[in-house]
PDB file of C-alpha atoms in Angstrom:
ATOM      1  CA  MET A  24     188.460  64.437 139.124  1.00 41.00           C
ATOM      2  CA  ALA A  25     185.678  61.919 139.799  1.00 48.00           C
ATOM      3  CA  SER A  26     183.076  63.024 142.311  1.00 53.00           C
ATOM      4  CA  SER A  27     182.650  61.164 145.603  1.00 54.00           C
ATOM      5  CA  PRO A  28     179.794  58.654 145.954  1.00 62.00           C
ATOM      6  CA  PRO A  29     176.695  60.035 147.696  1.00 73.00           C
ATOM      7  CA  LEU A  30     176.715  59.740 151.489  1.00 76.00           C
ATOM      8  CA  LEU A  31     173.728  57.384 151.441  1.00 81.00           C
ATOM      9  CA  ASP A  32     175.595  54.964 149.168  1.00 85.00           C
ATOM     10  CA  ASP A  33     178.523  54.866 151.575  1.00 86.00           C
ATOM     11  CA  MET A  34     176.180  54.326 154.530  1.00 87.00           C
ATOM     12  CA  LEU A  35     174.734  51.290 152.753  1.00 87.00           C
ATOM     13  CA  LEU A  36     178.251  50.093 151.929  1.00 89.00           C
ATOM     14  CA  PHE A  37     179.274  50.428 155.583  1.00 90.00           C
ATOM     15  CA  ALA A  38     176.203  48.428 156.659  1.00 89.00           C
ATOM     16  CA  GLU A  39     177.125  45.694 154.179  1.00 88.00           C
ATOM     17  CA  VAL A  40     180.684  45.457 155.540  1.00 89.00           C
ATOM     18  CA  VAL A  41     179.351  45.004 159.072  1.00 88.00           C
ATOM     19  CA  THR A  42     176.666  42.495 158.005  1.00 85.00           C
ATOM     20  CA  THR A  43     179.046  40.322 155.979  1.00 84.00           C
ATOM     21  CA  GLY A  44     181.816  40.584 158.540  1.00 84.00           C
ATOM     22  CA  GLY A  45     184.576  41.974 156.365  1.00 85.00           C
ATOM     23  CA  ILE A  46     185.678  44.117 153.462  1.00 88.00           C
ATOM     24  CA  THR A  47     186.421  41.183 151.156  1.00 87.00           C
ATOM     25  CA  SER A  48     183.029  39.528 151.591  1.00 86.00           C
ATOM     26  CA  ALA A  49     181.233  42.867 151.263  1.00 86.00           C
ATOM     27  CA  ALA A  50     183.133  43.636 148.054  1.00 88.00           C
ATOM     28  CA  GLU A  51     182.127  40.261 146.591  1.00 88.00           C
ATOM     29  CA  ARG A  52     178.498  40.773 147.518  1.00 86.00           C
ATOM     30  CA  LEU A  53     178.432  44.326 146.138  1.00 86.00           C
ATOM     31  CA  GLY A  54     180.387  43.492 143.004  1.00 87.00           C
ATOM     32  CA  LEU A  55     183.145  45.991 143.848  1.00 89.00           C
ATOM     33  CA  ARG A  56     186.894  45.778 144.200  1.00 89.00           C
ATOM     34  CA  LYS A  57     188.211  45.283 147.705  1.00 89.00           C
ATOM     35  CA  SER A  58     190.358  48.387 147.336  1.00 90.00           C
ATOM     36  CA  THR A  59     187.279  50.413 146.356  1.00 91.00           C
ATOM     37  CA  VAL A  60     185.359  49.329 149.446  1.00 89.00           C
ATOM     38  CA  SER A  61     188.348  50.060 151.701  1.00 89.00           C
ATOM     39  CA  ARG A  62     188.869  53.487 150.142  1.00 90.00           C
ATOM     40  CA  ARG A  63     185.213  54.448 150.470  1.00 91.00           C
ATOM     41  CA  LEU A  64     185.144  53.362 154.105  1.00 90.00           C
ATOM     42  CA  SER A  65     188.150  55.531 154.863  1.00 90.00           C
ATOM     43  CA  ALA A  66     186.545  58.440 153.006  1.00 90.00           C
ATOM     44  CA  LEU A  67     183.326  57.986 155.009  1.00 89.00           C
ATOM     45  CA  GLU A  68     185.243  58.063 158.302  1.00 89.00           C
ATOM     46  CA  GLU A  69     187.084  61.190 157.153  1.00 90.00           C
ATOM     47  CA  ARG A  70     183.833  62.843 156.124  1.00 89.00           C
ATOM     48  CA  LEU A  71     182.240  62.061 159.505  1.00 89.00           C
ATOM     49  CA  GLY A  72     185.371  62.852 161.508  1.00 90.00           C
ATOM     50  CA  ILE A  73     185.119  59.614 163.503  1.00 90.00           C
ATOM     51  CA  ARG A  74     186.574  56.120 163.357  1.00 90.00           C
ATOM     52  CA  LEU A  75     183.888  53.525 162.694  1.00 91.00           C
ATOM     53  CA  LEU A  76     185.990  50.366 162.539  1.00 88.00           C
ATOM     54  CA  GLU A  77     189.146  49.097 164.186  1.00 87.00           C
ATOM     55  CA  ARG A  78     191.053  47.173 161.504  1.00 78.00           C
ATOM     56  CA  ASN A  79     193.727  44.528 161.694  1.00 71.00           C
ATOM     57  CA  THR A  80     194.855  41.725 159.409  1.00 63.00           C
ATOM     58  CA  ARG A  81     192.420  39.206 160.895  1.00 69.00           C
ATOM     59  CA  ARG A  82     189.157  40.993 161.623  1.00 75.00           C
ATOM     60  CA  LEU A  83     187.186  44.202 161.865  1.00 81.00           C
ATOM     61  CA  ARG A  84     185.710  45.478 165.112  1.00 86.00           C
ATOM     62  CA  LEU A  85     183.126  48.219 165.477  1.00 89.00           C
ATOM     63  CA  THR A  86     184.060  51.175 167.652  1.00 90.00           C
ATOM     64  CA  GLU A  87     181.450  52.546 170.041  1.00 90.00           C
ATOM     65  CA  ALA A  88     180.643  55.290 167.512  1.00 90.00           C
ATOM     66  CA  GLY A  89     180.586  52.672 164.779  1.00 88.00           C
ATOM     67  CA  ARG A  90     177.974  50.609 166.626  1.00 89.00           C
ATOM     68  CA  GLU A  91     175.731  53.636 166.995  1.00 90.00           C
ATOM     69  CA  TYR A  92     176.208  54.646 163.348  1.00 90.00           C
ATOM     70  CA  HIS A  93     175.585  51.091 162.132  1.00 89.00           C
ATOM     71  CA  ALA A  94     172.256  50.947 163.965  1.00 88.00           C
ATOM     72  CA  HIS A  95     171.070  53.951 161.924  1.00 87.00           C
ATOM     73  CA  CYS A  96     172.487  52.539 158.696  1.00 88.00           C
ATOM     74  CA  ALA A  97     170.804  49.187 159.290  1.00 86.00           C
ATOM     75  CA  ARG A  98     167.449  50.894 159.706  1.00 85.00           C
ATOM     76  CA  LEU A  99     167.942  52.705 156.409  1.00 84.00           C
ATOM     77  CA  VAL A 100     168.754  49.419 154.676  1.00 82.00           C
ATOM     78  CA  ALA A 101     165.692  47.750 156.206  1.00 80.00           C
ATOM     79  CA  GLU A 102     163.423  50.631 155.167  1.00 79.00           C
ATOM     80  CA  ALA A 103     164.833  50.663 151.625  1.00 78.00           C
ATOM     81  CA  ARG A 104     164.323  46.924 151.281  1.00 75.00           C
ATOM     82  CA  GLU A 105     160.791  47.212 152.625  1.00 73.00           C
ATOM     83  CA  VAL A 106     159.969  49.889 150.053  1.00 73.00           C
ATOM     84  CA  ASN A 107     161.434  47.785 147.255  1.00 71.00           C
ATOM     85  CA  ALA A 108     159.640  44.686 148.478  1.00 67.00           C
ATOM     86  CA  THR A 109     156.347  46.543 148.712  1.00 66.00           C
ATOM     87  CA  LEU A 110     156.670  47.766 145.140  1.00 65.00           C
ATOM     88  CA  SER A 111     157.763  44.369 143.846  1.00 59.00           C
ATOM     89  CA  GLU A 112     155.088  42.522 145.737  1.00 56.00           C
ATOM     90  CA  SER A 113     152.350  44.769 144.442  1.00 55.00           C
ATOM     91  CA  ARG A 114     152.103  42.118 141.729  1.00 61.00           C
ATOM     92  CA  GLY A 115     151.127  39.600 144.414  1.00 72.00           C
ATOM     93  CA  THR A 116     154.066  37.170 144.155  1.00 79.00           C
ATOM     94  CA  PRO A 117     156.462  36.611 147.089  1.00 84.00           C
ATOM     95  CA  GLN A 118     160.027  37.033 145.879  1.00 84.00           C
ATOM     96  CA  GLY A 119     163.519  37.922 147.018  1.00 87.00           C
ATOM     97  CA  THR A 120     165.325  36.349 149.984  1.00 91.00           C
ATOM     98  CA  LEU A 121     163.533  35.395 153.195  1.00 93.00           C
ATOM     99  CA  ARG A 122     166.073  35.481 156.050  1.00 93.00           C
ATOM    100  CA  ILE A 123     165.052  33.471 159.118  1.00 92.00           C
ATOM    101  CA  ALA A 124     166.846  33.258 162.462  1.00 89.00           C
ATOM    102  CA  THR A 125     165.834  30.316 164.620  1.00 86.00           C
ATOM    103  CA  LEU A 126     166.956  28.232 167.541  1.00 75.00           C
ATOM    104  CA  SER A 127     169.304  25.402 166.698  1.00 68.00           C
ATOM    105  CA  LEU A 128     166.779  23.217 168.533  1.00 66.00           C
ATOM    106  CA  LEU A 129     164.179  23.887 165.812  1.00 72.00           C
ATOM    107  CA  GLY A 130     166.140  24.706 162.703  1.00 71.00           C
ATOM    108  CA  GLU A 131     166.491  21.223 161.257  1.00 68.00           C
ATOM    109  CA  LEU A 132     162.865  20.412 162.017  1.00 70.00           C
ATOM    110  CA  LEU A 133     161.751  23.303 159.809  1.00 80.00           C
ATOM    111  CA  THR A 134     163.372  21.845 156.700  1.00 81.00           C
ATOM    112  CA  PRO A 135     160.174  20.177 155.373  1.00 83.00           C
ATOM    113  CA  VAL A 136     158.233  23.431 155.779  1.00 86.00           C
ATOM    114  CA  ILE A 137     160.908  25.441 153.995  1.00 89.00           C
ATOM    115  CA  ALA A 138     161.081  22.876 151.198  1.00 91.00           C
ATOM    116  CA  GLU A 139     157.334  23.169 150.678  1.00 92.00           C
ATOM    117  CA  LEU A 140     157.544  26.960 150.728  1.00 92.00           C
ATOM    118  CA  LEU A 141     160.208  26.943 147.991  1.00 94.00           C
ATOM    119  CA  LEU A 142     158.148  24.555 145.861  1.00 94.00           C
ATOM    120  CA  ARG A 143     155.125  26.829 146.159  1.00 92.00           C
ATOM    121  CA  GLN A 144     157.080  30.059 145.599  1.00 91.00           C
ATOM    122  CA  PRO A 145     159.608  29.600 142.768  1.00 91.00           C
ATOM    123  CA  ARG A 146     160.741  33.250 142.922  1.00 89.00           C
ATOM    124  CA  LEU A 147     161.621  33.041 146.627  1.00 92.00           C
ATOM    125  CA  ARG A 148     164.977  32.204 148.245  1.00 93.00           C
ATOM    126  CA  VAL A 149     165.428  31.283 151.907  1.00 94.00           C
ATOM    127  CA  GLU A 150     168.402  31.707 154.248  1.00 92.00           C
ATOM    128  CA  VAL A 151     168.206  30.091 157.709  1.00 89.00           C
ATOM    129  CA  SER A 152     170.581  30.985 160.531  1.00 85.00           C
ATOM    130  CA  LEU A 153     170.795  28.678 163.551  1.00 78.00           C
ATOM    131  CA  ALA A 154     171.777  30.315 166.826  1.00 68.00           C
ATOM    132  CA  GLN A 155     171.777  29.698 170.566  1.00 60.00           C
ATOM    133  CA  THR A 156     171.107  33.373 171.314  1.00 64.00           C
ATOM    134  CA  HIS A 157     168.759  36.021 170.014  1.00 71.00           C
ATOM    135  CA  VAL A 158     169.892  38.172 167.104  1.00 75.00           C
ATOM    136  CA  ASP A 159     169.065  41.798 166.341  1.00 78.00           C
ATOM    137  CA  LEU A 160     166.601  41.389 163.476  1.00 82.00           C
ATOM    138  CA  VAL A 161     166.947  44.945 162.193  1.00 78.00           C
ATOM    139  CA  ALA A 162     170.713  45.357 162.553  1.00 77.00           C
ATOM    140  CA  GLU A 163     171.432  41.912 161.080  1.00 82.00           C
ATOM    141  CA  GLU A 164     168.736  42.228 158.411  1.00 84.00           C
ATOM    142  CA  TYR A 165     166.551  39.235 159.258  1.00 88.00           C
ATOM    143  CA  ASP A 166     162.930  39.110 158.159  1.00 90.00           C
ATOM    144  CA  LEU A 167     161.734  37.092 161.143  1.00 90.00           C
ATOM    145  CA  ALA A 168     162.843  34.774 163.920  1.00 89.00           C
ATOM    146  CA  LEU A 169     161.428  31.886 165.916  1.00 86.00           C
ATOM    147  CA  ARG A 170     161.875  32.443 169.648  1.00 81.00           C
ATOM    148  CA  THR A 171     160.826  30.717 172.848  1.00 74.00           C
ATOM    149  CA  GLY A 172     159.992  32.090 176.260  1.00 66.00           C
ATOM    150  CA  PRO A 173     159.039  35.646 177.237  1.00 62.00           C
ATOM    151  CA  LEU A 174     159.766  38.383 174.722  1.00 66.00           C
ATOM    152  CA  ALA A 175     161.610  41.441 175.973  1.00 65.00           C
ATOM    153  CA  ASP A 176     161.787  43.507 172.758  1.00 61.00           C
ATOM    154  CA  SER A 177     158.490  45.389 172.500  1.00 65.00           C
ATOM    155  CA  SER A 178     159.483  46.842 169.108  1.00 73.00           C
ATOM    156  CA  LEU A 179     158.886  43.447 167.481  1.00 80.00           C
ATOM    157  CA  VAL A 180     155.574  42.012 166.380  1.00 84.00           C
ATOM    158  CA  ALA A 181     155.023  38.532 167.855  1.00 84.00           C
ATOM    159  CA  ARG A 182     152.711  35.782 166.618  1.00 86.00           C
ATOM    160  CA  ARG A 183     152.288  32.855 168.976  1.00 85.00           C
ATOM    161  CA  LEU A 184     152.738  29.503 167.226  1.00 82.00           C
ATOM    162  CA  GLY A 185     152.379  27.074 170.126  1.00 78.00           C
ATOM    163  CA  ARG A 186     154.540  25.388 172.744  1.00 79.00           C
ATOM    164  CA  VAL A 187     157.757  23.436 172.300  1.00 77.00           C
ATOM    165  CA  ARG A 188     157.622  20.290 174.465  1.00 81.00           C
ATOM    166  CA  THR A 189     160.966  18.686 175.207  1.00 84.00           C
ATOM    167  CA  GLY A 190     162.010  15.673 177.209  1.00 90.00           C
ATOM    168  CA  CYS A 191     165.048  13.688 178.349  1.00 94.00           C
ATOM    169  CA  TYR A 192     165.799  10.438 176.541  1.00 96.00           C
ATOM    170  CA  ALA A 193     168.383   7.669 176.601  1.00 97.00           C
ATOM    171  CA  SER A 194     168.847   4.281 174.999  1.00 97.00           C
ATOM    172  CA  PRO A 195     167.932   1.083 176.898  1.00 97.00           C
ATOM    173  CA  ALA A 196     171.606   0.043 176.664  1.00 97.00           C
ATOM    174  CA  TYR A 197     172.813   3.250 178.355  1.00 98.00           C
ATOM    175  CA  LEU A 198     170.252   2.949 181.170  1.00 97.00           C
ATOM    176  CA  SER A 199     171.163  -0.724 181.644  1.00 97.00           C
ATOM    177  CA  ARG A 200     174.846   0.219 182.116  1.00 96.00           C
ATOM    178  CA  HIS A 201     174.437   3.383 184.195  1.00 96.00           C
ATOM    179  CA  GLY A 202     170.995   3.162 185.775  1.00 96.00           C
ATOM    180  CA  THR A 203     167.968   5.435 185.398  1.00 96.00           C
ATOM    181  CA  PRO A 204     168.046   8.787 187.220  1.00 95.00           C
ATOM    182  CA  GLN A 205     165.122   9.187 189.603  1.00 94.00           C
ATOM    183  CA  SER A 206     165.470  12.951 190.116  1.00 92.00           C
ATOM    184  CA  PRO A 207     166.832  15.817 188.017  1.00 93.00           C
ATOM    185  CA  GLU A 208     169.757  16.227 190.421  1.00 93.00           C
ATOM    186  CA  GLU A 209     170.916  12.686 189.657  1.00 95.00           C
ATOM    187  CA  LEU A 210     171.666  13.808 186.094  1.00 95.00           C
ATOM    188  CA  GLN A 211     174.873  15.334 187.434  1.00 94.00           C
ATOM    189  CA  ALA A 212     176.240  11.806 187.830  1.00 95.00           C
ATOM    190  CA  HIS A 213     175.387  10.882 184.229  1.00 96.00           C
ATOM    191  CA  GLU A 214     176.799  11.525 180.776  1.00 96.00           C
ATOM    192  CA  CYS A 215     174.600  14.102 179.089  1.00 96.00           C
ATOM    193  CA  VAL A 216     174.790  14.847 175.380  1.00 95.00           C
ATOM    194  CA  LEU A 217     175.094  18.634 175.072  1.00 91.00           C
ATOM    195  CA  LEU A 218     173.528  20.669 172.301  1.00 80.00           C
ATOM    196  CA  ALA A 219     174.719  24.137 173.300  1.00 66.00           C
ATOM    197  CA  GLU A 220     177.625  25.961 171.716  1.00 56.00           C
ATOM    198  CA  PRO A 221     181.104  25.339 173.183  1.00 51.00           C
ATOM    199  CA  GLY A 222     181.910  27.509 176.184  1.00 49.00           C
ATOM    200  CA  SER A 223     178.317  28.082 177.261  1.00 55.00           C
ATOM    201  CA  ASP A 224     176.961  27.023 180.633  1.00 53.00           C
ATOM    202  CA  GLU A 225     174.743  23.976 180.288  1.00 79.00           C
ATOM    203  CA  VAL A 226     171.664  23.831 182.506  1.00 83.00           C
ATOM    204  CA  TRP A 227     168.389  21.944 182.123  1.00 85.00           C
ATOM    205  CA  PHE A 228     165.098  23.147 183.575  1.00 82.00           C
ATOM    206  CA  PHE A 229     162.485  20.943 185.244  1.00 84.00           C
ATOM    207  CA  GLY A 230     159.071  21.619 186.766  1.00 76.00           C
ATOM    208  CA  GLU A 231     157.180  24.898 186.833  1.00 70.00           C
ATOM    209  CA  GLY A 232     156.432  27.724 189.237  1.00 70.00           C
ATOM    210  CA  LYS A 233     157.572  27.150 192.815  1.00 73.00           C
ATOM    211  CA  ALA A 234     158.547  23.583 191.902  1.00 73.00           C
ATOM    212  CA  ALA A 235     160.909  24.693 189.135  1.00 78.00           C
ATOM    213  CA  ARG A 236     164.448  23.312 189.343  1.00 84.00           C
ATOM    214  CA  ILE A 237     167.596  24.252 187.454  1.00 86.00           C
ATOM    215  CA  VAL A 238     170.163  21.486 187.124  1.00 90.00           C
ATOM    216  CA  PRO A 239     173.682  21.917 185.688  1.00 91.00           C
ATOM    217  CA  VAL A 240     174.652  18.982 183.481  1.00 92.00           C
ATOM    218  CA  THR A 241     177.921  17.871 181.924  1.00 91.00           C
ATOM    219  CA  GLY A 242     179.049  15.442 179.276  1.00 93.00           C
ATOM    220  CA  ARG A 243     182.012  14.526 177.125  1.00 94.00           C
ATOM    221  CA  LEU A 244     180.075  14.865 173.862  1.00 94.00           C
ATOM    222  CA  ARG A 245     178.828  18.146 172.459  1.00 90.00           C
ATOM    223  CA  VAL A 246     176.939  18.108 169.151  1.00 88.00           C
ATOM    224  CA  PRO A 247     175.786  20.903 166.814  1.00 79.00           C
ATOM    225  CA  SER A 248     172.221  19.773 166.096  1.00 79.00           C
ATOM    226  CA  VAL A 249     169.220  17.928 167.459  1.00 82.00           C
ATOM    227  CA  ARG A 250     169.621  15.194 164.834  1.00 86.00           C
ATOM    228  CA  ALA A 251     173.184  14.565 165.988  1.00 89.00           C
ATOM    229  CA  GLY A 252     171.977  14.483 169.588  1.00 91.00           C
ATOM    230  CA  GLN A 253     169.303  11.948 168.662  1.00 94.00           C
ATOM    231  CA  ALA A 254     171.875   9.710 166.954  1.00 95.00           C
ATOM    232  CA  ALA A 255     174.218   9.960 169.939  1.00 96.00           C
ATOM    233  CA  ALA A 256     171.485   8.958 172.364  1.00 97.00           C
ATOM    234  CA  ARG A 257     170.479   6.002 170.182  1.00 97.00           C
ATOM    235  CA  ALA A 258     174.128   4.908 170.170  1.00 97.00           C
ATOM    236  CA  GLY A 259     174.117   4.811 173.980  1.00 97.00           C
ATOM    237  CA  LEU A 260     176.418   7.794 174.494  1.00 97.00           C
ATOM    238  CA  GLY A 261     174.303   9.505 177.143  1.00 97.00           C
ATOM    239  CA  ILE A 262     171.065  11.244 178.084  1.00 97.00           C
ATOM    240  CA  VAL A 263     169.885  13.972 175.720  1.00 94.00           C
ATOM    241  CA  ARG A 264     167.160  16.606 175.820  1.00 89.00           C
ATOM    242  CA  LEU A 265     165.200  16.863 172.580  1.00 87.00           C
ATOM    243  CA  PRO A 266     161.821  17.942 171.188  1.00 83.00           C
ATOM    244  CA  ALA A 267     159.316  15.200 171.962  1.00 85.00           C
ATOM    245  CA  SER A 268     157.995  15.206 168.397  1.00 80.00           C
ATOM    246  CA  LEU A 269     161.467  14.411 167.043  1.00 83.00           C
ATOM    247  CA  VAL A 270     161.909  11.194 169.021  1.00 90.00           C
ATOM    248  CA  ALA A 271     158.310   9.926 169.063  1.00 89.00           C
ATOM    249  CA  ASP A 272     159.057   7.172 166.524  1.00 92.00           C
ATOM    250  CA  ASP A 273     162.204   6.106 168.407  1.00 96.00           C
ATOM    251  CA  VAL A 274     160.243   5.859 171.661  1.00 96.00           C
ATOM    252  CA  ARG A 275     157.545   3.744 170.009  1.00 96.00           C
ATOM    253  CA  ALA A 276     160.220   1.489 168.501  1.00 97.00           C
ATOM    254  CA  GLY A 277     161.987   1.084 171.852  1.00 97.00           C
ATOM    255  CA  LEU A 278     165.185   2.722 170.614  1.00 97.00           C
ATOM    256  CA  LEU A 279     164.914   5.518 173.178  1.00 97.00           C
ATOM    257  CA  VAL A 280     163.318   5.638 176.630  1.00 97.00           C
ATOM    258  CA  PRO A 281     161.862   8.765 178.294  1.00 96.00           C
ATOM    259  CA  VAL A 282     163.721   9.786 181.457  1.00 96.00           C
ATOM    260  CA  LEU A 283     162.265  11.943 184.263  1.00 92.00           C
ATOM    261  CA  ALA A 284     159.018  12.370 182.334  1.00 89.00           C
ATOM    262  CA  SER A 285     157.085  13.263 185.499  1.00 87.00           C
ATOM    263  CA  VAL A 286     159.114  16.433 186.118  1.00 86.00           C
ATOM    264  CA  THR A 287     159.742  17.600 182.556  1.00 76.00           C
ATOM    265  CA  PRO A 288     158.063  20.980 181.974  1.00 68.00           C
ATOM    266  CA  PRO A 289     155.150  20.967 179.501  1.00 64.00           C
ATOM    267  CA  GLY A 290     156.946  23.300 177.141  1.00 72.00           C
ATOM    268  CA  LEU A 291     158.033  26.818 176.287  1.00 70.00           C
ATOM    269  CA  PRO A 292     155.814  29.254 174.392  1.00 77.00           C
ATOM    270  CA  LEU A 293     157.036  29.641 170.808  1.00 81.00           C
ATOM    271  CA  PHE A 294     156.666  32.865 168.819  1.00 85.00           C
ATOM    272  CA  ALA A 295     157.371  34.044 165.309  1.00 88.00           C
ATOM    273  CA  VAL A 296     158.689  37.596 165.670  1.00 88.00           C
ATOM    274  CA  TYR A 297     159.378  40.207 163.031  1.00 88.00           C
ATOM    275  CA  PRO A 298     160.135  43.943 162.878  1.00 83.00           C
ATOM    276  CA  SER A 299     157.134  46.196 163.223  1.00 70.00           C
ATOM    277  CA  SER A 300     156.015  47.605 159.892  1.00 61.00           C
ATOM    278  CA  ARG A 301     152.877  48.993 158.341  1.00 60.00           C
ATOM    279  CA  GLN A 302     152.767  46.268 155.715  1.00 70.00           C
ATOM    280  CA  LEU A 303     153.945  42.724 156.272  1.00 80.00           C
ATOM    281  CA  PRO A 304     156.050  41.612 153.261  1.00 84.00           C
ATOM    282  CA  LEU A 305     154.441  38.895 151.187  1.00 86.00           C
ATOM    283  CA  LYS A 306     157.407  36.571 151.669  1.00 91.00           C
ATOM    284  CA  VAL A 307     156.960  36.719 155.451  1.00 91.00           C
ATOM    285  CA  ARG A 308     153.198  36.326 155.192  1.00 90.00           C
ATOM    286  CA  ALA A 309     153.612  33.300 152.911  1.00 91.00           C
ATOM    287  CA  PHE A 310     155.867  31.605 155.471  1.00 92.00           C
ATOM    288  CA  LEU A 311     153.589  32.368 158.420  1.00 90.00           C
ATOM    289  CA  ASP A 312     150.520  31.198 156.517  1.00 89.00           C
ATOM    290  CA  LEU A 313     152.260  27.923 155.700  1.00 89.00           C
ATOM    291  CA  LEU A 314     153.155  27.402 159.367  1.00 85.00           C
ATOM    292  CA  SER A 315     149.499  27.885 160.277  1.00 82.00           C
ATOM    293  CA  GLU A 316     148.401  25.570 157.487  1.00 80.00           C
ATOM    294  CA  ARG A 317     150.765  22.747 158.438  1.00 74.00           C
ATOM    295  CA  GLY A 318     149.577  22.890 162.057  1.00 64.00           C
ATOM    296  CA  GLU A 319     149.760  19.431 163.633  1.00 56.00           C
ATOM    297  CA  SER A 320     152.682  18.262 161.464  1.00 56.00           C
ATOM    298  CA  LEU A 321     155.029  20.860 162.962  1.00 64.00           C
ATOM    299  CA  PRO A 322     157.477  20.119 165.822  1.00 59.00           C
ATOM    300  CA  TRP A 323     155.455  22.009 168.437  1.00 62.00           C
ATOM    301  CA  GLU A 324     152.051  21.801 170.039  1.00 61.00           C
ATOM    302  CA  GLU A 325     149.150  24.204 170.070  1.00 57.00           C
ATOM    303  CA  GLY A 326     148.708  26.293 173.151  1.00 54.00           C
TER     304      GLY A 326
END
């Protein structure tokens, strides 16, 4: 009778199932049969004496014990990858896959930087995930993330990149039809182009300190990216909030007009964050160095 796989192998397999979101996708990524992955998961649960996953025909859901166990498994995967990366990178060439989590607000604007990184580093691959919320870098196996605002997770190393300055913009045609809001509160009577994910509360922030104001906004159009929001605003579909650097050319050309510029906050602090480790992987260092090198051409300001 064939011996059972080592426990560590099954822990890594379990982590892969959770990361990929299912047995089928994990089997494809691991080069195993779906039945093999399912059998080994069941054997792992039997060996531990606990149920890790609730299964049905549509999805898998972690049990409370499964979430706790996955956190440990994810750390093992991260440590193993760090060891492998350290050994591989001893030759001085960034390689492997660089996984980046970033705000949907910034993701598309990073494309030129990522393109340059790939041209410089032919042995490197890059995966970018756009999200409205923060992800667990260790559990979801990301190398780094770009985040704005105060950082709550003290276990992460943070490198300040600058400040993201945003503003409200609309086309001259839209403002001619609907008027120009004179205060943030007047936005509630306007069509606003929304960038957030469906189902989320949409609020825009204005001013700072004691003068800070939070204004709920609504609109009939919700778009998945800043580029789509820019196009919608240019087409006269409403007022949109975008990075100032993205629309600078449109403002100069008269295609878009700044709205409420006097009360728009100067920007949110932007950080590159990554899991604490004794040695920063070369692939992460190469990306951070390129961000520093590009400086003024990036969609944020120093400060």
